[in-house]
GROMACS .gro file of C-alpha atoms in nm:
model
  351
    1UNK     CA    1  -4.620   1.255   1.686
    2UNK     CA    2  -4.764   1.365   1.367
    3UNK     CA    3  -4.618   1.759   1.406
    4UNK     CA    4  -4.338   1.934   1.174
    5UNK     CA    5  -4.032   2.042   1.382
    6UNK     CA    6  -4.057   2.483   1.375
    7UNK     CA    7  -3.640   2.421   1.243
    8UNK     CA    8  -3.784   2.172   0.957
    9UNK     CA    9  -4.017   2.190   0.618
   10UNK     CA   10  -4.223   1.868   0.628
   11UNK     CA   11  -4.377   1.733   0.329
   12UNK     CA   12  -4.662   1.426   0.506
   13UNK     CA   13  -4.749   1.348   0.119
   14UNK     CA   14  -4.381   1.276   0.002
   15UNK     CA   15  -4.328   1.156   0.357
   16UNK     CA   16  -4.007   1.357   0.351
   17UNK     CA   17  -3.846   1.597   0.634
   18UNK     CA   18  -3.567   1.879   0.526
   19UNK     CA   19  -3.384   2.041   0.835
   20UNK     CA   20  -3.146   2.207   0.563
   21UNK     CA   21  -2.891   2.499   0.713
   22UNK     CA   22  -3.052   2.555   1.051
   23UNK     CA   23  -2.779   2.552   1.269
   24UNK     CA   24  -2.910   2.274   1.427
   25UNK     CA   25  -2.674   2.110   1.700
   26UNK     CA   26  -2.841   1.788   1.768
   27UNK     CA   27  -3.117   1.563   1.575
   28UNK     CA   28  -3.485   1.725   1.605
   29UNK     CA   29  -3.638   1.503   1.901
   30UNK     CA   30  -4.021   1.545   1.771
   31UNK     CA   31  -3.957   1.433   1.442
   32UNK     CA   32  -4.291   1.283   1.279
   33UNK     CA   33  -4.307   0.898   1.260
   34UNK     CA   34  -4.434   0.850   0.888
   35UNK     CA   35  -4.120   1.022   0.780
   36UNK     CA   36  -3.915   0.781   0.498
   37UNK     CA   37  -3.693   1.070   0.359
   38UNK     CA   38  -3.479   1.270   0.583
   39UNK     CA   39  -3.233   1.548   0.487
   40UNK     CA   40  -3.043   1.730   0.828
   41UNK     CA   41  -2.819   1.888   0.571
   42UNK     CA   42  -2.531   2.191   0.631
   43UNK     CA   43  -2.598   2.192   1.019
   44UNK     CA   44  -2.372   2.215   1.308
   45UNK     CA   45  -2.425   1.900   1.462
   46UNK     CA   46  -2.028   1.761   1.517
   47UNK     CA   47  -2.111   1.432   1.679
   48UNK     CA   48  -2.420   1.193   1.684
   49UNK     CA   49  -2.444   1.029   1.986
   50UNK     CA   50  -2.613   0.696   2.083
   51UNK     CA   51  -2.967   0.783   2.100
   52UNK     CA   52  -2.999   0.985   1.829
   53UNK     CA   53  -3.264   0.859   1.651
   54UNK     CA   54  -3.492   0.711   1.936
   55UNK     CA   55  -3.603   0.346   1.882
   56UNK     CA   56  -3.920   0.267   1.741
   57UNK     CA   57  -3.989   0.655   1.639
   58UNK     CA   58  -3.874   0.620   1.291
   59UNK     CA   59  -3.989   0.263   1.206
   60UNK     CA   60  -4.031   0.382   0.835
   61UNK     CA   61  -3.705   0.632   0.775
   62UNK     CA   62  -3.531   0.469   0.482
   63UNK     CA   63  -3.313   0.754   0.350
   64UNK     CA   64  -3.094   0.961   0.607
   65UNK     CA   65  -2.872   1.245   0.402
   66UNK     CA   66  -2.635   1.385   0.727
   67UNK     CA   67  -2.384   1.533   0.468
   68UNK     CA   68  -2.190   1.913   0.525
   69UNK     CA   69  -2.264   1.912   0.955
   70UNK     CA   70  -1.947   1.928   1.066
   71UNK     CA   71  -1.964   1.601   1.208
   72UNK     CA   72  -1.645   1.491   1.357
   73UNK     CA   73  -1.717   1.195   1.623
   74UNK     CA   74  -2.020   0.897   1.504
   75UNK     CA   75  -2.095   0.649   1.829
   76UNK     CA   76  -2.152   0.289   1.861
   77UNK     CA   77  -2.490   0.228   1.810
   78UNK     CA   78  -2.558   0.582   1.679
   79UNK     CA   79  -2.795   0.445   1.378
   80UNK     CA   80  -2.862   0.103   1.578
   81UNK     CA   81  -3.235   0.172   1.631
   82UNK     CA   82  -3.336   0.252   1.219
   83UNK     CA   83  -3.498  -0.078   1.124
   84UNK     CA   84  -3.559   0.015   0.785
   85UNK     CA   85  -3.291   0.284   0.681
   86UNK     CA   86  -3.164   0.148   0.331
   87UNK     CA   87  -2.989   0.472   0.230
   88UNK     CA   88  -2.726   0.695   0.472
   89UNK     CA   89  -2.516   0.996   0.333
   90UNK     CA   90  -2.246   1.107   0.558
   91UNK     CA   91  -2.063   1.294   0.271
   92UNK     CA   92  -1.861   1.640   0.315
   93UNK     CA   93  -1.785   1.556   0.714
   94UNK     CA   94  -1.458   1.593   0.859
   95UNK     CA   95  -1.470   1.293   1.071
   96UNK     CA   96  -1.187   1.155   1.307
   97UNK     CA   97  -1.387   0.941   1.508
   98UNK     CA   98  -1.615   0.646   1.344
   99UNK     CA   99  -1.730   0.345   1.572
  100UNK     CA  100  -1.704   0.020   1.348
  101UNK     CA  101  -2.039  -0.046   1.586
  102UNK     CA  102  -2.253   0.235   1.461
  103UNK     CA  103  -2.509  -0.009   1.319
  104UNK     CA  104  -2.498  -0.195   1.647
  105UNK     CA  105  -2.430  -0.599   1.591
  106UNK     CA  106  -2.712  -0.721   1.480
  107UNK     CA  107  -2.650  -0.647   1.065
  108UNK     CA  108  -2.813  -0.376   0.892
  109UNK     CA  109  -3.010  -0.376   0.566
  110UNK     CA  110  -2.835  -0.029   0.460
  111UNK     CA  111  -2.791  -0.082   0.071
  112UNK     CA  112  -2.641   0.228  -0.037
  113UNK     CA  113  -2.318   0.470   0.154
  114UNK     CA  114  -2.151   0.767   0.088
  115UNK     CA  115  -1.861   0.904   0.226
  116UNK     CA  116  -1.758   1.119  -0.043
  117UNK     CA  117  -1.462   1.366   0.137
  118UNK     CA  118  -1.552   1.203   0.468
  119UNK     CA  119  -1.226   1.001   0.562
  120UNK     CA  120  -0.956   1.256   0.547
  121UNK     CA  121  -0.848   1.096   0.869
  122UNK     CA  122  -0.662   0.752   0.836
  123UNK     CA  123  -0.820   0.619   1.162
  124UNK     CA  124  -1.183   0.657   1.031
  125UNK     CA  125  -1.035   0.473   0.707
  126UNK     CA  126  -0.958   0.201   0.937
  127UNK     CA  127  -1.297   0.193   1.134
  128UNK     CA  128  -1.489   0.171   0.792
  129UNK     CA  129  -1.263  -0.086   0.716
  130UNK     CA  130  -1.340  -0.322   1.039
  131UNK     CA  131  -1.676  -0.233   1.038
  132UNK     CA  132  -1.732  -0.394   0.626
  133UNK     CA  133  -1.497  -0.696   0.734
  134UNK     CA  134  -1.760  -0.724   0.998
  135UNK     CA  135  -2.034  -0.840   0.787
  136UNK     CA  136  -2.280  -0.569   0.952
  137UNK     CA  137  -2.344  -0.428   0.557
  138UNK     CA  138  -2.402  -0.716   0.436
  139UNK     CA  139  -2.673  -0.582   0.223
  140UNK     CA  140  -2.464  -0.350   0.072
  141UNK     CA  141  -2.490  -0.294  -0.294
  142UNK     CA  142  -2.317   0.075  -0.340
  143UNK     CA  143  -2.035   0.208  -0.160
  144UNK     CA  144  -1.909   0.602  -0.264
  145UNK     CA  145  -1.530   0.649  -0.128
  146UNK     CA  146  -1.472   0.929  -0.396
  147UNK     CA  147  -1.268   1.312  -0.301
  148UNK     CA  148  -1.114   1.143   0.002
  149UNK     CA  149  -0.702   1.177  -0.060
  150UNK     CA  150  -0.699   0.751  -0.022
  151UNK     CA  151  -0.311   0.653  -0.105
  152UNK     CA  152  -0.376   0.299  -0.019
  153UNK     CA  153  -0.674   0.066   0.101
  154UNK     CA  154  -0.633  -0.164   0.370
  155UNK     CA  155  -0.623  -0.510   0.274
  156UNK     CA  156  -0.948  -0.745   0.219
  157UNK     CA  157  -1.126  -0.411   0.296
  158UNK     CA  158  -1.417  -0.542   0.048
  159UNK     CA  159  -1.392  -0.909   0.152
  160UNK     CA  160  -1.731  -0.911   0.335
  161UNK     CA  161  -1.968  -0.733   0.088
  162UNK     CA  162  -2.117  -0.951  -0.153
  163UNK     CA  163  -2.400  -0.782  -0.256
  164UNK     CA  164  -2.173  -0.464  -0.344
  165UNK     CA  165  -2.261  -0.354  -0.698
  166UNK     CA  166  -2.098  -0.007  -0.725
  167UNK     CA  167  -1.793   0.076  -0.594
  168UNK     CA  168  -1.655   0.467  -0.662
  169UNK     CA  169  -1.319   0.528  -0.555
  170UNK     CA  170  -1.280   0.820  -0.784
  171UNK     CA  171  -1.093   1.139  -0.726
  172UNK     CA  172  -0.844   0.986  -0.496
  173UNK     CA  173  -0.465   0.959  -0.473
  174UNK     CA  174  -0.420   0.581  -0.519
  175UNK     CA  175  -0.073   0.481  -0.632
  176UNK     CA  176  -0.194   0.092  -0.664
  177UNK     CA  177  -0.419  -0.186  -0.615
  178UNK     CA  178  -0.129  -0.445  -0.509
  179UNK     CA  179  -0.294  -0.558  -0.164
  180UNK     CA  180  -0.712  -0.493  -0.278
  181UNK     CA  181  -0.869  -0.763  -0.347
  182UNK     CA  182  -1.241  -0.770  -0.501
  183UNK     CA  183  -1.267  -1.176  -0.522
  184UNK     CA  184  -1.601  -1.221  -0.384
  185UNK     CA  185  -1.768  -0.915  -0.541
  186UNK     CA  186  -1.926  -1.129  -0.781
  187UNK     CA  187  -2.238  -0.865  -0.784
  188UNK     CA  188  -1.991  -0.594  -0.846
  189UNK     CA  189  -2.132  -0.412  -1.200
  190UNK     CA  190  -1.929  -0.049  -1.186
  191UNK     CA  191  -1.603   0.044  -1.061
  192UNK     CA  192  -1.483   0.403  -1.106
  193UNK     CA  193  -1.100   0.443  -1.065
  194UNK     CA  194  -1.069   0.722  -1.264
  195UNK     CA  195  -0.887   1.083  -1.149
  196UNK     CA  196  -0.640   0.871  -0.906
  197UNK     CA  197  -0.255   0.827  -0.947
  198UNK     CA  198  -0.259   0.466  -1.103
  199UNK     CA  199   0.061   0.380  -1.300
  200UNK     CA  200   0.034   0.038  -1.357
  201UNK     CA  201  -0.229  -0.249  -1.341
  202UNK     CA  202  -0.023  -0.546  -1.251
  203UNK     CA  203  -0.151  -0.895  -1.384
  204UNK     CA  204  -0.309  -1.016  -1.058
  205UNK     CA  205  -0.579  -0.737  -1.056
  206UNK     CA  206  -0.617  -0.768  -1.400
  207UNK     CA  207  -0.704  -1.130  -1.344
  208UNK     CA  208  -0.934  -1.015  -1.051
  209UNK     CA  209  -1.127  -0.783  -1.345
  210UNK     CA  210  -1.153  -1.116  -1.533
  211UNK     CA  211  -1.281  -1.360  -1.276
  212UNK     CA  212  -1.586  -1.069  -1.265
  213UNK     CA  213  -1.832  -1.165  -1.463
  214UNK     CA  214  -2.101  -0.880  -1.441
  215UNK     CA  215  -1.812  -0.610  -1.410
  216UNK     CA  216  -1.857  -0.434  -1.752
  217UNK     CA  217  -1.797  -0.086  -1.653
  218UNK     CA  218  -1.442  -0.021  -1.542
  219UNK     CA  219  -1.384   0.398  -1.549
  220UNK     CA  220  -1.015   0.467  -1.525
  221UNK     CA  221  -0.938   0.788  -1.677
  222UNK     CA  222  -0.729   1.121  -1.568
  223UNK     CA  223  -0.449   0.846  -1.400
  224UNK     CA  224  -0.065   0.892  -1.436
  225UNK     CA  225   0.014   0.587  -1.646
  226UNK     CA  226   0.394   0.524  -1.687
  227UNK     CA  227   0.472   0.338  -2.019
  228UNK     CA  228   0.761   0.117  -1.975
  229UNK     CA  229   0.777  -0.252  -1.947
  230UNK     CA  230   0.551  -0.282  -1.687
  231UNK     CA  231   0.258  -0.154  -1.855
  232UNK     CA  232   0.255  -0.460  -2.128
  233UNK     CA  233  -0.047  -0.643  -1.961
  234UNK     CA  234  -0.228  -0.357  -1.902
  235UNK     CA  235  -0.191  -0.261  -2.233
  236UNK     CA  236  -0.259  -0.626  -2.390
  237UNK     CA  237  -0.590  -0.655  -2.148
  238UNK     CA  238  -0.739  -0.327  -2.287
  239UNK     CA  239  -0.709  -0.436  -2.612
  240UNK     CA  240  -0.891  -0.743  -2.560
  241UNK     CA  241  -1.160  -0.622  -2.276
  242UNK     CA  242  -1.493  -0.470  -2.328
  243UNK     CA  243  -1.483  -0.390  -1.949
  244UNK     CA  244  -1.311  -0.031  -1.994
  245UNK     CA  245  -1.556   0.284  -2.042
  246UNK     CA  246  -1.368   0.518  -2.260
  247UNK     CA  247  -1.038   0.318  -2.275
  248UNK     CA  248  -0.967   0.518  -2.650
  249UNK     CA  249  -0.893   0.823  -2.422
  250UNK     CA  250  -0.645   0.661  -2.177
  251UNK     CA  251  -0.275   0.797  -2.234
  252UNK     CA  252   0.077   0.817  -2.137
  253UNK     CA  253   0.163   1.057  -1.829
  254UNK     CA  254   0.537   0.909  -1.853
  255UNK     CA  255   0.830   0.926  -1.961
  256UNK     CA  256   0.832   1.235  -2.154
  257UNK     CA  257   0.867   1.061  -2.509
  258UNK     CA  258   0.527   0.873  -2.457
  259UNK     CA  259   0.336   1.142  -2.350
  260UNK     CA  260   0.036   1.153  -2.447
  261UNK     CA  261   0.017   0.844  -2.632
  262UNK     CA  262  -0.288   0.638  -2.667
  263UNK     CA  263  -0.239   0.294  -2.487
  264UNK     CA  264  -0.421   0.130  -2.718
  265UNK     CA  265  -0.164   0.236  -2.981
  266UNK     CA  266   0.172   0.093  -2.771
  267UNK     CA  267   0.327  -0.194  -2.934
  268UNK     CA  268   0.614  -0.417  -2.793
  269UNK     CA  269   0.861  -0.178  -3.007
  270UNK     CA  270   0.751   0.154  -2.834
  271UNK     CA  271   0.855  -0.006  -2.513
  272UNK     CA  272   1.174  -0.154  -2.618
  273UNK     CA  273   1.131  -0.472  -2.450
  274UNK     CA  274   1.193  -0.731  -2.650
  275UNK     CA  275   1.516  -0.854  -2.420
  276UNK     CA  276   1.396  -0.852  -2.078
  277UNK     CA  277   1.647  -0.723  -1.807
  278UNK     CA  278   1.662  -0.889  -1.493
  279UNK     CA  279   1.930  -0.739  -1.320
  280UNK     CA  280   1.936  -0.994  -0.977
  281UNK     CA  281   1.940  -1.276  -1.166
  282UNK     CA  282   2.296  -1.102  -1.356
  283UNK     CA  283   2.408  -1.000  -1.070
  284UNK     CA  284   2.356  -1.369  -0.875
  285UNK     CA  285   2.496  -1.488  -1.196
  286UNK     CA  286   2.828  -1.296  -1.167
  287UNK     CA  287   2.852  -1.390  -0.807
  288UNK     CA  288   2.864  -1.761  -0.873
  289UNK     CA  289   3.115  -1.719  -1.188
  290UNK     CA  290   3.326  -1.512  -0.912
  291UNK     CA  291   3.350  -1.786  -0.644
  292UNK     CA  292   3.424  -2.035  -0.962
  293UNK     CA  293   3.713  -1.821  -1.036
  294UNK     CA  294   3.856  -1.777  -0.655
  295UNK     CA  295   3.792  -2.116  -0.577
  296UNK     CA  296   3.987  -2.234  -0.914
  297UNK     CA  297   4.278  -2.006  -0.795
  298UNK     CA  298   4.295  -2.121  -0.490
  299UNK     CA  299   4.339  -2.497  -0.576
  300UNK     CA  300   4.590  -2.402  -0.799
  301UNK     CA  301   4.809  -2.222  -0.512
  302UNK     CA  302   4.786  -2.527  -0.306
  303UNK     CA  303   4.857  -2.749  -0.571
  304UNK     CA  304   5.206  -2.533  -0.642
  305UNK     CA  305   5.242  -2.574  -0.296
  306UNK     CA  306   5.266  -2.921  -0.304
  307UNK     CA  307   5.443  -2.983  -0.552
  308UNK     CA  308   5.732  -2.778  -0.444
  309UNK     CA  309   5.723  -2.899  -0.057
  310UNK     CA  310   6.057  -3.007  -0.043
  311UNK     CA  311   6.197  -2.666  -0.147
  312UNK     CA  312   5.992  -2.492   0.026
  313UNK     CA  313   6.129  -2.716   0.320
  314UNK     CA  314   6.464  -2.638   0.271
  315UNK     CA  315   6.419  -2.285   0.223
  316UNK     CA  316   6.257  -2.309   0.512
  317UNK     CA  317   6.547  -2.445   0.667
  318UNK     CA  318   6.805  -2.243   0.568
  319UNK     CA  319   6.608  -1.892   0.643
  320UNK     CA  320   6.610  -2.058   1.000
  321UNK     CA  321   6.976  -2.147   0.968
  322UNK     CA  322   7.025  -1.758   0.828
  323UNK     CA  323   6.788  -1.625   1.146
  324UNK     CA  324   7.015  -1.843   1.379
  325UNK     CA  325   7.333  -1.726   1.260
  326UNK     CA  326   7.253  -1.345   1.289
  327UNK     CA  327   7.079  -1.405   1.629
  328UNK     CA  328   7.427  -1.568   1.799
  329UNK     CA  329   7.632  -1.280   1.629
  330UNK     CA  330   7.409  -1.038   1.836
  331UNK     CA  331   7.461  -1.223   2.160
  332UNK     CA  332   7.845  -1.211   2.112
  333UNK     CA  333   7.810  -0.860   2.026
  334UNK     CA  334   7.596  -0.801   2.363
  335UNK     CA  335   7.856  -1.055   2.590
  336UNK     CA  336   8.175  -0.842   2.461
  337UNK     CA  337   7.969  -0.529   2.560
  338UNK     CA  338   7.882  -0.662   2.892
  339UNK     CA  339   8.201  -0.761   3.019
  340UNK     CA  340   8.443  -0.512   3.141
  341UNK     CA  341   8.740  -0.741   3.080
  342UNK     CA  342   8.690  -0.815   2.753
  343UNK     CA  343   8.644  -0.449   2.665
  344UNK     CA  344   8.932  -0.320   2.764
  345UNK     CA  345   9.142  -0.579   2.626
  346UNK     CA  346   8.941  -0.546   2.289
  347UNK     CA  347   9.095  -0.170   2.338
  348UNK     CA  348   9.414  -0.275   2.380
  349UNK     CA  349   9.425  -0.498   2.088
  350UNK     CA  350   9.302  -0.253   1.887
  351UNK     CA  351   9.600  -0.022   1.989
   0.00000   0.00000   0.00000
């Protein structure tokens, strides 16, 4: 069908559809086939079910911008039948349900997703995740993650995208990168990790960032970074990479007497590092000395022991000797007590 939708503005030239704050509760169903560029845009549409976009009635769409509909619930195979769609936008949608199958099985040649503010909920963070380890996106070569309150990232989350060139993880709450690993992203040009909650780079990222070799725009501004010890190798590989946009601007968030320092401009004195503390290895340290010093003690008790058996013996003996003594004392006591005889002539005698 070559007609414009009555809810949509058609452009046939451009080859581009906008269905842009309609209300719209479902897909258009007559959409035109020559269409490349469609926008369904600040809708109502909450879940798009399998079907969606009819096979073989959009053989051309390439660009599909779904962002602000409310969308909560995505279906397996929901975008299955969109043989050329190289560009999907799914920002600004409070989803809770994402099928790791949306794309079907087959692999899709989508090269460019956003879901800026779009995984709010951890179980859609999960789905995303399975569905990239799947090696459906193959293709991939920009991924936007940005505005979407990420603590962590599930591990080898990136693992199966190597044609991934820009990753945005921006505007976030990441506390680390300990179990993210981007070995394998050897496309990978841009990484924005700015505006998160970063406090340290430890030395196996920043080894990651070196084994890169067309990473040359790293963006990691507006992030908490605590200056202590731990912040040496960030601090050396900044002054030595040319991978960090703006790295002049980076600064201390804590403690209070480097704030606001310029990273660049900490040396080993700042930090007060120069003897390293490692307080298990004092404290396994103290525990051996202490079994030394028990063990040494109690060698020497058992050597005074032996030396002085034989008195010990006989002191032995005569606190037996004592013991017996007092014990037969007590039975006469208790015999004179018993007998009747006895204690009346013990009376007597006593008179």
């Amino acid at each position: 069908p070559g007609r414009c939708p009555a809810t949509c503005e058609c452009l046939e030239a451009a080859k581009t559809v906008k269905c842009v704050n309609r209300n719209l509760t479902a897909v258009p169903p007559d959409l035109p086939s020559y269409v490349r560029n469609l926008f369904i845009t600040g809708n109502r549409l909450a879940r798009l079910p399998v079907g969606a976009f009819p096979a073989q009635r959009l053989p051309e769409l390439s660009a599909l911008n779904l962002s602000g509909n409310h969308l909560r619930d995505v279906e397996a195979d929901a975008l299955a039948a969109l043989p050329a769609l190289r560009q999907l936008d799914l920002s600004g949608n409070p989803l809770v349900s994402l099928s790791p199958q949306v794309f079907g099985e087959g692999g899709s040649p989508l090269e460019e997703l956003a879901l800026r503010g779009a995984l709010r909920d951890h179980g859609v963070l999960l789905s995303l995740a399975t569905m990239l380890q799947s090696g459906v996106l193959r293709n991939l070569s920009r991924l936007e993650l940005a505005d979407n309150e990420l603590l962590m990232l599930p591990a080898g989350m990136f693992a199966a995208l190597p044609a991934l060139r820009q990753l945005d993880l921006s505007n976030n709450s990441l506390v680390g990168l300990r179990n993210v690993s981007f070995q394998g992203l050897g496309q990978l040009q841009s990484l924005n990790l700015s505006n998160n909650s970063l406090a340290v780079l430890r030395n196996s990222t920043l080894a990651q960032f070196r084994g890169l070799p067309a990473l040359r725009h790293i963006s990691l501004g507006r992030n908490t970074w605590v200056c202590d010890c731990a912040i040496e190798d960030l601090v050396t590989w900044l002054k030595e990479s040319d991978q960090v946009e703006g790295k002049e601007a980076l600064t201390c968030a804590y403690p209070d007497k480097m704030l606001g320092k310029a990273l660049l401009k900490i040396n080993g004195s700042d930090l007060n590092c120069s003897v390293p503390v490692d307080l298990p290895s004092q404290l396994q340290t103290s525990y051996v000395f202490l079994g030394i010093v028990l063990a040494l003690i109690g060698a020497i008790f058992l050597l005074v022991l032996y030396l002085n058996r034989k008195g010990i013996k006989k002191w032995m003996h005569n606190i037996r000797d004592a013991c017996r003594d007092h014990m037969e004392g007590y039975h006469y006591r208790y015999e004179i007590n018993a007998d009747p005889r006895l204690t009346n002539l013990s009376s007597n005698s006593d008179v």
